[in-house]
Each structure stands twice: as C-alpha cells, then as structure tokens.
mmCIF file of C-alpha atoms and ligand atoms in Angstrom:
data_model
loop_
_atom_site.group_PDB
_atom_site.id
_atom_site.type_symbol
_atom_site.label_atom_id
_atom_site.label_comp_id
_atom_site.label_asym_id
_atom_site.label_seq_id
_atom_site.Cartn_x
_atom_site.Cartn_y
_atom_site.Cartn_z
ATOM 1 C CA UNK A 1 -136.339 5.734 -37.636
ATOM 2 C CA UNK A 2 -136.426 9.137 -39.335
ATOM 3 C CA UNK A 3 -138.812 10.534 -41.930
ATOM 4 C CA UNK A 4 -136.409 12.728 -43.320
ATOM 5 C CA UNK A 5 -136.164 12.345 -47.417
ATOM 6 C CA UNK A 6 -132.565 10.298 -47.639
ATOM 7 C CA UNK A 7 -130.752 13.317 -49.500
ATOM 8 C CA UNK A 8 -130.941 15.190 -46.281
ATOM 9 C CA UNK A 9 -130.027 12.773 -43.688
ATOM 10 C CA UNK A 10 -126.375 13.322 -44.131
ATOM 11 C CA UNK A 11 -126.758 17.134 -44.118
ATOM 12 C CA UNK A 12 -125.348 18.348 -40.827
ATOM 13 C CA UNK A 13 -127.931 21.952 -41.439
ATOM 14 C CA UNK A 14 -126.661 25.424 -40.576
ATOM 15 C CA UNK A 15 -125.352 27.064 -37.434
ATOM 16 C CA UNK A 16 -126.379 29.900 -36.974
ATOM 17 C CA UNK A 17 -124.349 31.974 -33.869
ATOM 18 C CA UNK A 18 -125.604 32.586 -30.840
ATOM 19 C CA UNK A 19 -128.424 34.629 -30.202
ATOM 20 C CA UNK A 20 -128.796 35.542 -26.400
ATOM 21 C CA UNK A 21 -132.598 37.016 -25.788
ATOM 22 C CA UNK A 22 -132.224 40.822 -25.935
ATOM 23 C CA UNK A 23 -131.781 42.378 -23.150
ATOM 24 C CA UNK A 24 -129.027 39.669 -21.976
ATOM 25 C CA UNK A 25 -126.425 41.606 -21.035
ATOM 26 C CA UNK A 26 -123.304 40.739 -23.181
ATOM 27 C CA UNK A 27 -121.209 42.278 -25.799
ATOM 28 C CA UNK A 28 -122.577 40.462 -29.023
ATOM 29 C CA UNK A 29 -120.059 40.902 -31.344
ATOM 30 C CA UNK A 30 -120.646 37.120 -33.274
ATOM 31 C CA UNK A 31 -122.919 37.773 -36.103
ATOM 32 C CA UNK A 32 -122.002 41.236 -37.872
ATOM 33 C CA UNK A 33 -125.156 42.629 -36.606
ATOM 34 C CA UNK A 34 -124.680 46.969 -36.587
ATOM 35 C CA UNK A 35 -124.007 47.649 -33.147
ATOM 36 C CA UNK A 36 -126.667 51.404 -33.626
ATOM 37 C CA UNK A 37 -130.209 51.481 -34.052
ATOM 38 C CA UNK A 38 -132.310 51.793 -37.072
ATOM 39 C CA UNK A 39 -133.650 54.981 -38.471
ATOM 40 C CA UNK A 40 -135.807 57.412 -36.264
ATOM 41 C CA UNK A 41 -138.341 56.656 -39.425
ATOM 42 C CA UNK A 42 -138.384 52.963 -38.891
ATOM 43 C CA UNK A 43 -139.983 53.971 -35.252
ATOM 44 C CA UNK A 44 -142.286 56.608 -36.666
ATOM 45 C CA UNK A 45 -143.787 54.085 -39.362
ATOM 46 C CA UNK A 46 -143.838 51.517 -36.289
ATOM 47 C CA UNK A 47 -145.586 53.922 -34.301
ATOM 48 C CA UNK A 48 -148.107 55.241 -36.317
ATOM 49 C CA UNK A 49 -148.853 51.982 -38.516
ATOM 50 C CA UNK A 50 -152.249 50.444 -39.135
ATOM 51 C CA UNK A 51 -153.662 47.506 -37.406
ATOM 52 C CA UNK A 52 -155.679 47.271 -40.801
ATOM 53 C CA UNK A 53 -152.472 46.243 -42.357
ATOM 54 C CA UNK A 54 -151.874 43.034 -40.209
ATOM 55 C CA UNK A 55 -155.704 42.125 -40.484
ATOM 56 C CA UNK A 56 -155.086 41.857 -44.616
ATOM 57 C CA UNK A 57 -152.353 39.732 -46.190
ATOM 58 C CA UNK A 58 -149.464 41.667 -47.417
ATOM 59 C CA UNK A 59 -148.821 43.354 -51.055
ATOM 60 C CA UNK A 60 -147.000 40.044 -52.173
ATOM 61 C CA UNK A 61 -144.629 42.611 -54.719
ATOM 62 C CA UNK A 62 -143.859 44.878 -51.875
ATOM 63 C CA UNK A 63 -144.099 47.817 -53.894
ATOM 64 C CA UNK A 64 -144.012 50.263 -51.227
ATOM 65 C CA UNK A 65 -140.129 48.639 -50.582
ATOM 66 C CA UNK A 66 -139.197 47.861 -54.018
ATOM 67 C CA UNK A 67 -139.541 51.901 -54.994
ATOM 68 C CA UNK A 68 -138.072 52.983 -52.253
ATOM 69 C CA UNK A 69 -135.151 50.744 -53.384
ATOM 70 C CA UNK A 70 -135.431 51.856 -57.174
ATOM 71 C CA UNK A 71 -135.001 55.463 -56.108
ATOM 72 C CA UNK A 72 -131.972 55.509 -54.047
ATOM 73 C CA UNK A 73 -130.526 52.579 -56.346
ATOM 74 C CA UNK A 74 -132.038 54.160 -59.681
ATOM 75 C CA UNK A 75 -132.616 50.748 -61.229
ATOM 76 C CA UNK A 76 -136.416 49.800 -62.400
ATOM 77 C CA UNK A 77 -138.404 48.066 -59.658
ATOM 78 C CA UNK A 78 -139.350 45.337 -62.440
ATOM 79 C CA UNK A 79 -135.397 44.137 -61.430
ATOM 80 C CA UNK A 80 -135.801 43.868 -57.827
ATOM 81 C CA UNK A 81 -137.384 41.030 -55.759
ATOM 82 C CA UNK A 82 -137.657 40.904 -52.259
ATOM 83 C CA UNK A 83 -137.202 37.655 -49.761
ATOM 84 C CA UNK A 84 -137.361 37.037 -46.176
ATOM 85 C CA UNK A 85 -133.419 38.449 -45.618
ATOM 86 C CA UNK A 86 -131.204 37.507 -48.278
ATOM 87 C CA UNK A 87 -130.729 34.274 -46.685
ATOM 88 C CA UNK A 88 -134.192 33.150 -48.128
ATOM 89 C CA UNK A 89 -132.982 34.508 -51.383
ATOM 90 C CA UNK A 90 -130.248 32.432 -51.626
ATOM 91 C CA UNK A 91 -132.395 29.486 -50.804
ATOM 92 C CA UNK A 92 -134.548 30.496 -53.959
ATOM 93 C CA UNK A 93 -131.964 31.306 -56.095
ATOM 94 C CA UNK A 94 -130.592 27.746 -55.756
ATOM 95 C CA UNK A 95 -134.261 26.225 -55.858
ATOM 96 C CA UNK A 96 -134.921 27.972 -58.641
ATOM 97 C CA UNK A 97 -131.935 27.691 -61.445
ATOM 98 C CA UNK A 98 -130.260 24.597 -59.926
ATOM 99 C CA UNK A 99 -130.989 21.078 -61.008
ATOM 100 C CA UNK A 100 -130.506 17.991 -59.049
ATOM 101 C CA UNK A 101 -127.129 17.445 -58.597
ATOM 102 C CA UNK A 102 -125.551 20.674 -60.304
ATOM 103 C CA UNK A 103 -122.355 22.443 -59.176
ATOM 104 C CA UNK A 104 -123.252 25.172 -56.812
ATOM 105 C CA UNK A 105 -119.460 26.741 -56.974
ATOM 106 C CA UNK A 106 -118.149 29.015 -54.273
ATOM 107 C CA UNK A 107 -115.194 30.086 -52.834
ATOM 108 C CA UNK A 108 -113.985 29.072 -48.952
ATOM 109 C CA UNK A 109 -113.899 30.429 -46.905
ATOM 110 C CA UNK A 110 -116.846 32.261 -46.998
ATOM 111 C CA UNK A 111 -120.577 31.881 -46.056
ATOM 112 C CA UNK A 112 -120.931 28.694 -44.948
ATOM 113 C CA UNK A 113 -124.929 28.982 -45.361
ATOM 114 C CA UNK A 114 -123.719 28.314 -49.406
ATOM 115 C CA UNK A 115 -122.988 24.459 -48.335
ATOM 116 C CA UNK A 116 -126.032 24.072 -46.862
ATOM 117 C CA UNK A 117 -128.864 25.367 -49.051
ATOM 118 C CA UNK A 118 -126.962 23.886 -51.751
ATOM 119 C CA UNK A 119 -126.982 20.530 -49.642
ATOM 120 C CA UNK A 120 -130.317 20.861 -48.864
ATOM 121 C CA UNK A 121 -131.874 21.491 -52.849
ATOM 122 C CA UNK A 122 -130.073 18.370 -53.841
ATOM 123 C CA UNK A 123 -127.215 20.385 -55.536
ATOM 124 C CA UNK A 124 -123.310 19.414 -55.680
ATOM 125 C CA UNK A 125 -121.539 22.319 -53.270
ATOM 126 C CA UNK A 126 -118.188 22.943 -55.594
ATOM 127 C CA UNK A 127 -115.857 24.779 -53.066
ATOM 128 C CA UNK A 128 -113.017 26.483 -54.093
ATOM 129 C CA UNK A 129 -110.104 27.552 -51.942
ATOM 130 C CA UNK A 130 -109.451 30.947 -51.330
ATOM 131 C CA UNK A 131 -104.795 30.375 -51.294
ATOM 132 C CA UNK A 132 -102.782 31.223 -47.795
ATOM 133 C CA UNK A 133 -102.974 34.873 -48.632
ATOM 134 C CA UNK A 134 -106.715 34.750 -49.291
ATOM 135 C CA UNK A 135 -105.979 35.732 -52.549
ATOM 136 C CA UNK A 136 -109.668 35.353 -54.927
ATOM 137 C CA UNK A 137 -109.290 32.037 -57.018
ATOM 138 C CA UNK A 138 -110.636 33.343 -60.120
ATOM 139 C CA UNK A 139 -109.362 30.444 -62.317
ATOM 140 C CA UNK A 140 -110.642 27.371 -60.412
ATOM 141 C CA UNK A 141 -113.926 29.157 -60.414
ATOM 142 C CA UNK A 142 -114.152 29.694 -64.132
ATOM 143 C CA UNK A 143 -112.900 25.691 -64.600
ATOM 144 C CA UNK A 144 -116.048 24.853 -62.356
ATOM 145 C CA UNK A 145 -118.667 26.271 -64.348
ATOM 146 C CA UNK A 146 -120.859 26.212 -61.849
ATOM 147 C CA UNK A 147 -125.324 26.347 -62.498
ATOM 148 C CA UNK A 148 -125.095 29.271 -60.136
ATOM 149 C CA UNK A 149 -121.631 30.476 -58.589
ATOM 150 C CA UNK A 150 -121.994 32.461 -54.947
ATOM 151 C CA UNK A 151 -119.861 34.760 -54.621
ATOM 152 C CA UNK A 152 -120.033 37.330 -51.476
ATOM 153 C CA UNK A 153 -118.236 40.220 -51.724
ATOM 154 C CA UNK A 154 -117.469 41.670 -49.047
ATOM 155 C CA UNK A 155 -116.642 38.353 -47.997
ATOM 156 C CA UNK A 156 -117.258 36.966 -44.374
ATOM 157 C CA UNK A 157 -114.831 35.855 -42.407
ATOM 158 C CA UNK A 158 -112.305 37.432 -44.714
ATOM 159 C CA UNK A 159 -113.934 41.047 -45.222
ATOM 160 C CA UNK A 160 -112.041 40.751 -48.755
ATOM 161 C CA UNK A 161 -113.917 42.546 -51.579
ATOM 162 C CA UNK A 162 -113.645 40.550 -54.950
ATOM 163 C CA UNK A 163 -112.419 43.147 -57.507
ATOM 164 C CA UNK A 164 -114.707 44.455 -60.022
ATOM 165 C CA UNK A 165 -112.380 43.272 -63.050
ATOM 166 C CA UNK A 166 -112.908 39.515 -61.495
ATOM 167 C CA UNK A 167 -116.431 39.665 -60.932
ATOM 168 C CA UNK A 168 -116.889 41.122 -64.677
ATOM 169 C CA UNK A 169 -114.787 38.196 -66.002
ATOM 170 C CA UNK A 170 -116.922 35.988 -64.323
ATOM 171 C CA UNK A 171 -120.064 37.505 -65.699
ATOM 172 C CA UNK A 172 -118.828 37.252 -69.158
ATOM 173 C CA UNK A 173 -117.157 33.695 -68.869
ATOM 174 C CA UNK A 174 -119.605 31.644 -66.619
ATOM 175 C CA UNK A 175 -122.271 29.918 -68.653
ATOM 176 C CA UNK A 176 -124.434 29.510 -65.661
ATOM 177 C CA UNK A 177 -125.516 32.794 -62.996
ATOM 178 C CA UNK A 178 -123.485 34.584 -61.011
ATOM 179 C CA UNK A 179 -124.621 35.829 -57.710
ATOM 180 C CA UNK A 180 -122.835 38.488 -55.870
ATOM 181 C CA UNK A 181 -123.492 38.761 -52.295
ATOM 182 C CA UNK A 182 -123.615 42.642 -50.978
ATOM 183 C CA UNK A 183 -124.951 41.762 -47.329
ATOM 184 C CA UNK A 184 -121.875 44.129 -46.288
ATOM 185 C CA UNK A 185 -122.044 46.670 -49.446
ATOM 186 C CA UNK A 186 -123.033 49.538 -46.987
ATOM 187 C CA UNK A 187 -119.199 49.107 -45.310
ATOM 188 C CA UNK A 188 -117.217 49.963 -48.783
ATOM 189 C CA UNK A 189 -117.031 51.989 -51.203
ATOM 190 C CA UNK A 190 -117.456 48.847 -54.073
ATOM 191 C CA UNK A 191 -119.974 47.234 -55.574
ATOM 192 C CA UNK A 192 -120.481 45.839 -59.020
ATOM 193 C CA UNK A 193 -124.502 46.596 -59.049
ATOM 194 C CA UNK A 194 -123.701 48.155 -62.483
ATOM 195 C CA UNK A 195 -122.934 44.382 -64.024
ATOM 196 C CA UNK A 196 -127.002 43.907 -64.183
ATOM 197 C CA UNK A 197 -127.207 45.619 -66.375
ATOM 198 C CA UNK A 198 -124.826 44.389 -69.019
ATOM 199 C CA UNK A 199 -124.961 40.577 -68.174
ATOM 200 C CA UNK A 200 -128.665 39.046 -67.910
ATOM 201 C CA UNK A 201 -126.662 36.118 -65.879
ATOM 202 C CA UNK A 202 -126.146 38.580 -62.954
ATOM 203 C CA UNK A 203 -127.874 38.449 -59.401
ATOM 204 C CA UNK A 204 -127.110 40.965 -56.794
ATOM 205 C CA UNK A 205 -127.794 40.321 -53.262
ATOM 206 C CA UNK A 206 -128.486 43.239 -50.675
ATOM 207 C CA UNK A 207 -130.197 42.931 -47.204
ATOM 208 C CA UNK A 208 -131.309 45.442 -44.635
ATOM 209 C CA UNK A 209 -129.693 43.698 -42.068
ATOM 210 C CA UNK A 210 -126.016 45.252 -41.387
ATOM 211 C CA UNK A 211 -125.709 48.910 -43.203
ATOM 212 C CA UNK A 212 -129.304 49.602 -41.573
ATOM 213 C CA UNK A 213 -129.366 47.804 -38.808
ATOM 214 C CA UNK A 214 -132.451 45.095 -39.151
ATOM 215 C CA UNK A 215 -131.568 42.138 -38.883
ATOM 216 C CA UNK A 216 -134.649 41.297 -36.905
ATOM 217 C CA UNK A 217 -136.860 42.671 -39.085
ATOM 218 C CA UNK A 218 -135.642 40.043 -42.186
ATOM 219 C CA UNK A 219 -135.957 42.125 -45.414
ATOM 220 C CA UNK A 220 -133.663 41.273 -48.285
ATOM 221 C CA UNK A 221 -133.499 41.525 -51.985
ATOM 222 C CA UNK A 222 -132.363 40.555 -55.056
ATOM 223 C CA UNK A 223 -131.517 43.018 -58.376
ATOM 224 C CA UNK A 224 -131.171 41.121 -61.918
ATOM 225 C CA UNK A 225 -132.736 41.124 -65.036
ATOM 226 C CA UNK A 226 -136.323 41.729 -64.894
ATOM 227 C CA UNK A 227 -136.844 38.096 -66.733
ATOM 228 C CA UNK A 228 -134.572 36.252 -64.008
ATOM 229 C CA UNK A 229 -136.477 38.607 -61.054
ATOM 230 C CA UNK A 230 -140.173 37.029 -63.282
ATOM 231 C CA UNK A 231 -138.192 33.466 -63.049
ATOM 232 C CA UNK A 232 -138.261 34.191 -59.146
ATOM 233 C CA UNK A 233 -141.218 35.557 -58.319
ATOM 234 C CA UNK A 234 -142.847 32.800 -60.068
ATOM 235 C CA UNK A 235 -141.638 30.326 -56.987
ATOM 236 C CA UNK A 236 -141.465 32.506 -54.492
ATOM 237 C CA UNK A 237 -143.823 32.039 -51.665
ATOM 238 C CA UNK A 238 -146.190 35.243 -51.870
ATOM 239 C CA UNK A 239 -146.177 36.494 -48.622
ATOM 240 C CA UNK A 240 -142.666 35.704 -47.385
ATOM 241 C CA UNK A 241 -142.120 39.361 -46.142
ATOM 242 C CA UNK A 242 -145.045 40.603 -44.318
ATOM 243 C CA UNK A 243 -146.437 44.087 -44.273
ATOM 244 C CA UNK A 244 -144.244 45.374 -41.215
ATOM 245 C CA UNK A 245 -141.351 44.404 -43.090
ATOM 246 C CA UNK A 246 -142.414 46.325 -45.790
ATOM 247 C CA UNK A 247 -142.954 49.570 -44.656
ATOM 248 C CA UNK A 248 -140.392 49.809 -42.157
ATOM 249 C CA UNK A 249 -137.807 48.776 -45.012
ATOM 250 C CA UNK A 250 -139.247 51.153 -47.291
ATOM 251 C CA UNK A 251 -138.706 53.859 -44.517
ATOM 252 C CA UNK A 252 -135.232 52.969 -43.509
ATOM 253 C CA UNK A 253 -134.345 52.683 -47.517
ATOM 254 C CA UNK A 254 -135.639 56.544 -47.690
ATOM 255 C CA UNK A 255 -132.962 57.655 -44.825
ATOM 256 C CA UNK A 256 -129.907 57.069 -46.197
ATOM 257 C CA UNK A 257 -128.444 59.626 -44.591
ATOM 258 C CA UNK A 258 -128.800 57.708 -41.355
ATOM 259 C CA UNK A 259 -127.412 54.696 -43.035
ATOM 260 C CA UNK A 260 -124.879 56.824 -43.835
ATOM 261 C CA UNK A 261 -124.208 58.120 -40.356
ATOM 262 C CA UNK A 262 -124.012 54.952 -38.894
ATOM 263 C CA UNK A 263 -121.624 53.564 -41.103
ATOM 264 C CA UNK A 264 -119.318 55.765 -40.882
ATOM 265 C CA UNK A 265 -119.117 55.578 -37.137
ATOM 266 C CA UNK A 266 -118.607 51.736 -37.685
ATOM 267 C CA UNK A 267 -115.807 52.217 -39.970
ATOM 268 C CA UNK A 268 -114.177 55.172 -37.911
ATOM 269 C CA UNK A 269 -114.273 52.281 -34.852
ATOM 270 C CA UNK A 270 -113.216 49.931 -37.129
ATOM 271 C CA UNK A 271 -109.660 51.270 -37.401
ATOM 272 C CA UNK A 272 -109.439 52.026 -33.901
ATOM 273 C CA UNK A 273 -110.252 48.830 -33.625
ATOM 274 C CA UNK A 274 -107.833 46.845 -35.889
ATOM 275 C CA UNK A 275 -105.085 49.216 -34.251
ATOM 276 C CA UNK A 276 -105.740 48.283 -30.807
ATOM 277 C CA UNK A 277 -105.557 44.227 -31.498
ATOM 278 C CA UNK A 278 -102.986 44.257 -33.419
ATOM 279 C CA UNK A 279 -101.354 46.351 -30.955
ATOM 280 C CA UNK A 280 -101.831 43.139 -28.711
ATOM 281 C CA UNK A 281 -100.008 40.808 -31.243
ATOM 282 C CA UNK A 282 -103.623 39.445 -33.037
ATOM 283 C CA UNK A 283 -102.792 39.547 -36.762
ATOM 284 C CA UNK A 284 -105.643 41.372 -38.408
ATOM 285 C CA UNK A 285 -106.580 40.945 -42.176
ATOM 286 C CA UNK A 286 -107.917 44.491 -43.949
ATOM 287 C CA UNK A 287 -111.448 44.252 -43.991
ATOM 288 C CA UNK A 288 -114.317 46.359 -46.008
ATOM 289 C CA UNK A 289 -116.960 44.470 -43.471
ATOM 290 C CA UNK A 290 -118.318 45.830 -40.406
ATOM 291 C CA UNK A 291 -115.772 42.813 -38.925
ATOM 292 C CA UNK A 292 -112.262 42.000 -38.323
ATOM 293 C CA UNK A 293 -110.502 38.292 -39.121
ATOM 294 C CA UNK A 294 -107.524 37.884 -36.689
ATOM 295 C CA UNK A 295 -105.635 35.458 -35.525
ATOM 296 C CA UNK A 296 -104.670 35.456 -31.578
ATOM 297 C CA UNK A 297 -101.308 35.998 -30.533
ATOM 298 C CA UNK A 298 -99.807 32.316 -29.838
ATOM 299 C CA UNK A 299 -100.810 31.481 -26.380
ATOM 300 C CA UNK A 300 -97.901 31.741 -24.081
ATOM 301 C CA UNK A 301 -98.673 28.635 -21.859
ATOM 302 C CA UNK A 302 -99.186 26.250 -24.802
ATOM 303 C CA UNK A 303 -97.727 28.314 -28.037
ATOM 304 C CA UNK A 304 -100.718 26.880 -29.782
ATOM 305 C CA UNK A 305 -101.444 28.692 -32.868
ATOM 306 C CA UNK A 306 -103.824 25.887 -34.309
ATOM 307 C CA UNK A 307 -107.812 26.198 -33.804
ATOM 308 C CA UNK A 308 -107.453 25.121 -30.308
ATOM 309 C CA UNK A 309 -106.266 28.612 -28.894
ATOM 310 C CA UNK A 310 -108.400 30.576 -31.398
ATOM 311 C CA UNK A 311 -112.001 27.941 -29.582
ATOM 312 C CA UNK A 312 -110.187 28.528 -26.295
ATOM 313 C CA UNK A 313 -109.803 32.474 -26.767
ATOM 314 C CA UNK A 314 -113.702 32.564 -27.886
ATOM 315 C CA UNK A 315 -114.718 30.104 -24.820
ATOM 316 C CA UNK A 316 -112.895 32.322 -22.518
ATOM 317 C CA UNK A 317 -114.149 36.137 -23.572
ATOM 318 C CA UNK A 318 -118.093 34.041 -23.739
ATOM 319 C CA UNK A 319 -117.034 33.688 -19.676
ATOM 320 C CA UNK A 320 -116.912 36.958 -19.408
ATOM 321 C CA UNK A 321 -120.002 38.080 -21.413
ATOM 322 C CA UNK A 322 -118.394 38.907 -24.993
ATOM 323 C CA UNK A 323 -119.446 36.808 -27.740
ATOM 324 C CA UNK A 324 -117.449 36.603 -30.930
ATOM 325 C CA UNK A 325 -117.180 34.078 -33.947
ATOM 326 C CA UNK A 326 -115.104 31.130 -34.552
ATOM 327 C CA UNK A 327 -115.947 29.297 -37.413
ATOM 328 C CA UNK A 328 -114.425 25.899 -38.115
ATOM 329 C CA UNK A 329 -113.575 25.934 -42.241
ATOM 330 C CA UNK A 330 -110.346 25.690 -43.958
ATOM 331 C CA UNK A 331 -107.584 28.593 -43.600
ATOM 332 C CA UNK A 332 -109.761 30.262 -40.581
ATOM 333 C CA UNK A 333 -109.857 27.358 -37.763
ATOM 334 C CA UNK A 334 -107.143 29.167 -36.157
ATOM 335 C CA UNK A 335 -108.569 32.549 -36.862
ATOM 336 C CA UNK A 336 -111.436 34.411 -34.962
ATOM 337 C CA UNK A 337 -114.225 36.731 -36.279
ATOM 338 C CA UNK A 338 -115.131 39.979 -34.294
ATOM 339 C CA UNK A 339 -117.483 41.998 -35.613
ATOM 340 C CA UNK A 340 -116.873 46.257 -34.993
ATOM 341 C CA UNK A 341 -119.146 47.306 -31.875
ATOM 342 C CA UNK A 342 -119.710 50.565 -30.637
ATOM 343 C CA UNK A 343 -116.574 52.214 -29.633
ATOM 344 C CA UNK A 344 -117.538 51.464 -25.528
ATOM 345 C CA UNK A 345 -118.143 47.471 -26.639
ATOM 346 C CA UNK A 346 -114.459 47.395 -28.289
ATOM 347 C CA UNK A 347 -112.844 49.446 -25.623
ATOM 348 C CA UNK A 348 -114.339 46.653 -23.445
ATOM 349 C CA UNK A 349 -113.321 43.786 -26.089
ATOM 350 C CA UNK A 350 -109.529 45.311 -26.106
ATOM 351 C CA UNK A 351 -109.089 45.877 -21.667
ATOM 352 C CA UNK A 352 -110.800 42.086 -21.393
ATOM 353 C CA UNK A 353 -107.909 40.702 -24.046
ATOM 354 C CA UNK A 354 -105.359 43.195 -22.590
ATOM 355 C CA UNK A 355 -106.070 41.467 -19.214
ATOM 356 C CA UNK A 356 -106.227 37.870 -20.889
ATOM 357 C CA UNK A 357 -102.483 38.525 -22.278
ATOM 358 C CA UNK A 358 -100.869 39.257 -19.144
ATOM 359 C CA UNK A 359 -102.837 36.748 -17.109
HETATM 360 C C1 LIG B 401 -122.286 37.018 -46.751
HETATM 361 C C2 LIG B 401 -123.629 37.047 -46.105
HETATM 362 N N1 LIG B 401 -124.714 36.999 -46.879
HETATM 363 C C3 LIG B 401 -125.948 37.029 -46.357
HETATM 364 C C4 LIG B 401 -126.145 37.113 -44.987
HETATM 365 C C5 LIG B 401 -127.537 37.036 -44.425
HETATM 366 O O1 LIG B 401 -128.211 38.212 -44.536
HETATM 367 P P1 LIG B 401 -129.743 38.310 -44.151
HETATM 368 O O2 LIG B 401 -129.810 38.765 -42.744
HETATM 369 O O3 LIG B 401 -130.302 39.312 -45.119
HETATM 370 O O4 LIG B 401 -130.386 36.965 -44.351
HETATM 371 C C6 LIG B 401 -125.046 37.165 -44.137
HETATM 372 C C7 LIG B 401 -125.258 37.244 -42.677
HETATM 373 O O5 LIG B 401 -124.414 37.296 -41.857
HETATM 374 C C8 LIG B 401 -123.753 37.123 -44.712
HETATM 375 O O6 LIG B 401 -122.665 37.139 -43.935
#
C-alpha cells in the first residue's frame, strides 16, 4: 500500500552523493564542494550574532543578502530572490511557470536534479543530447520549446560553458523561460547575467555554495525581471532561508576578495591537476568547473572501457578513503567526476591512482 499521489510513484527521486559526517576522514572529492573555508567574515558574523535573531522569524526578503548581492552584482535588489540553495530555486521555478504536463527541456548530460523536480511537479522532462564531442545542441533545444528550458552553464559533469551567442539565441527564440544555471560562475571568466536585462524571459541561477564555499549553509538565488522575481516570491515559502543564512551570506557576498583568493587557488590546482591524470592515460575534458570529467585509462586486466571500470575505479579509491562521482547518464557511464581538492588531496588522488595503474 502506499499513500504516495500516483504521479510520483514511478519517480525513482534524487541521489544526492555521499555525505560522510564531517570530521570522517576521507578525501571528498564527489560533490564539487570548495575544498577552503569560507570568509574570515562569515566567522566574525557567526561569532558575534544575536540570539535575538533566532528567537524572531527571519526578514522573509532577506534584504540584508539581497544588497549585498546588488552591490557587487550592480543589478536592483527588486531582481533578486533568494531560496534555500539554488536547488530549492529550481524546484520553484518549475512549480511556478510549469503546467501539468509541460516540457521542462534540458540538455544531458547535465544536472540530473532537472529530471527529478520536473518529475516530481507533474512536468514532461524533454532531454536533449549533448553529441559524442559534447558539443551544446542548440537546435533540438529551440525545436522543443520548452515552458522553462534548464540550462547550467558551467555544466556538471561536463564543466562545458554554453557560449554567450547560444544562450542569447535562446533568449530571443524560446517562447517559454530560460534558466541559466551559474552554481559554478565563480570558476570562469563567463556569464551571461547581462541577458536580464534585455530578455524579461531570463532567470539566472547563482548559489553560495562552490565559489564561497557554503554549501552547508544553503543560500541561493535567482536574478530576473523584477515581475518574474514578484511571480516567485508570491509562492515562495517565506522563511525558506533563515536568519543565519542571511547574514553570513550577506558577509561572505561583501568579501569578494576572498572569493577571489580561493578560486584562484582552485583553478591554479586545477591544471596541475588535469596534467597529472592525464599524465596517467585518464582522458580529461577542459573544464571551467571546480571539477574534472575523465575517463580511466582501459583497465589492463579486463580492457573494459564501458561503465564497469569507470564504478569499479570509484569503488576501489572509496576503499581507500577518496570519494569521487560516477554518475550513470548517457555519454558519461564510462566517465568519472572528480572535483579539484586542495593541492595535498590531489597529490593524494594522483600517488593512490599512480599505485592503482601499476598494481
Ligand atoms: C549545476 C548545479 N546547479 C545547482 C547545484 C546546487 O546548488 P545549491 O547548493 O545552491 O543547491 C549544483 C550542485 O552541485 C549543480 O551542480
């Protein structure tokens, strides 16, 4: 028996990757999380914050974070909204322009948490293959006319960014919204946050959770038009981000130069890091993420280059306390996703593969 509403019974639900309890001692290089900590200002507004503040609901606008946001971004804080990470976002995104049974459109591979909201509001999931050489299907996508299209950019697993001529054809040609998803913005030097501003069907998506390292602390938000952003805070719960959230995203939005800092030590590692695989036979796709797609070397017991070596080659580093990311979607079964550590963590990464080749 199962009280579940019928739509959802076939809906297999998101899987997320692993989260060990902190402390564990592994090498967690499975969900793009930045491998440095947050800004010293984060701790100072941690510190010194005001027990008053958790006795009283939170400012349901989260002012405090959306100007913080306008300055550094200079857009108006009317055309921000904020969510509970950017994954609640896209949750009421879909909820909110999507009728029963719509196309949700979006390319694959890419964030498989597209399927399921989609799945889950009721909506049609319209996937459209990325081709062999990951090259962006921009014509298949404009045939779908989707009610929203998702497009992330830079994309995860690829780390491909979608150019800015694509992503402006798609604003002018798509009769329902586009939504651009910047979780990894911080890691490139693109992003198409300008296209709000000429096309009211535009949503940007930005989170707090990679370029400034909170993931735990769940603060997203969305930039449009400030009559989509009134469309959204209209069903929005009110106090989806709580006060703690607010403050300490206002305060890490203020120090960009730490962002900044930190970044740049991910991207410097990132190279070392693409070298050193590939020096090791892993084909390794250019990426504008704070991750690398590669493929393993083909095993030289079984010369399996299918999904079964790339499982087996995650299975086997989780044995020895490294996590990393295989996802199971077209063109990347056979493919692995590592996100950049510290430069100690991918030292560690490369000797335990090193080892794993010769053995
Ligand atoms: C493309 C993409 N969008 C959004 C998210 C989720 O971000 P948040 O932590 O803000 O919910 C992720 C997380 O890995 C992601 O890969």
């Amino acid at each position: 028996m199962t009280f579940l509403r019928q739509h959802l019974q076939s809906v297999s639900g998101y899987t997320p990757g692993e989260q060990p309890p902190p402390g564990s001692l592994v090498i967690k290089l499975n969900t793009n999380e930045n491998p440095y900590p947050p800004s010293p200002e984060v701790f100072r507004v941690l510190q010194d914050f005001d027990l008053e503040w958790l006795r009283r609901y939170p400012d349901p606008t989260a002012i405090a974070f959306r100007q913080s946001a306008s300055e550094v971004l200079d857009i108006s804080p009317d055309s921000i909204v904020v969510g509970n990470g950017s994954d609640e976002l896209i949750s009421l995104i879909v909820r909110a322009f999507v009728e029963p049974g719509a196309a949700v459109v979006y390319p694959m591979p890419s964030y498989v948490l597209y399927r399921t909201v989609a799945q889950i509001q009721g909506a049609r999931p319209v996937e459209i293959a990325y081709d062999d050489a990951f090259n962006f299907p921009l014509q298949a996508i404009l045939e779908a006319q989707g009610a929203i299209t998702l497009i992330a950019s830079p994309n995860s697993p690829i780390g491909n960014v979608v150019s800015l001529e694509h992503l402006k054809t798609l604003a002018a040609n798509l009769q329902g919204l586009l939504v651009i998803d910047e979780a990894y913005v911080d890691f490139t030097e693109k992003n198409a946050l300008n296209l709000v501003q000429a096309h009211p069907n535009v949503i940007i998506l930005r989170t707090l959770s990679k370029g400034y390292s909170l993931a735990g602390l769940r603060l997203g938000f969305a930039i449009a038009h400030p009559a989509l952003i009134q469309d959204l805070n209209k069903i929005k719960d009110s106090y989806a981000v709580d006060a703690i959230a607010t403050m300490v995203g206002a305060a890490a939005m203020r120090d960009q130069a730490h962002k900044t800092q930190n970044v740049e030590k991910v991207l410097r590692s990132r190279v070392t890091l693409h070298k050193n695989l590939a020096s090791l036979g892993f084909q390794v796709w250019p990426s504008e993420g704070n991750f690398l797609l590669v493929q393993p070397p083909p095993c030289s017991k079984s010369a399996d280059v299918g999904s079964g070596a790339a499982i087996a080659l995650a299975q086997n580093l989780k044995t020895q306390g490294i996590l990393i990311r295989h996802f199971n979607l077209p063109k990347v079964a056979n493919k692995l996703r590592i996100t950049v550590g510290t430069d100690a963590q991918n030292e560690q990464l490369y000797q335990t593969l090193s080892h794993h080749n010769k053995a």
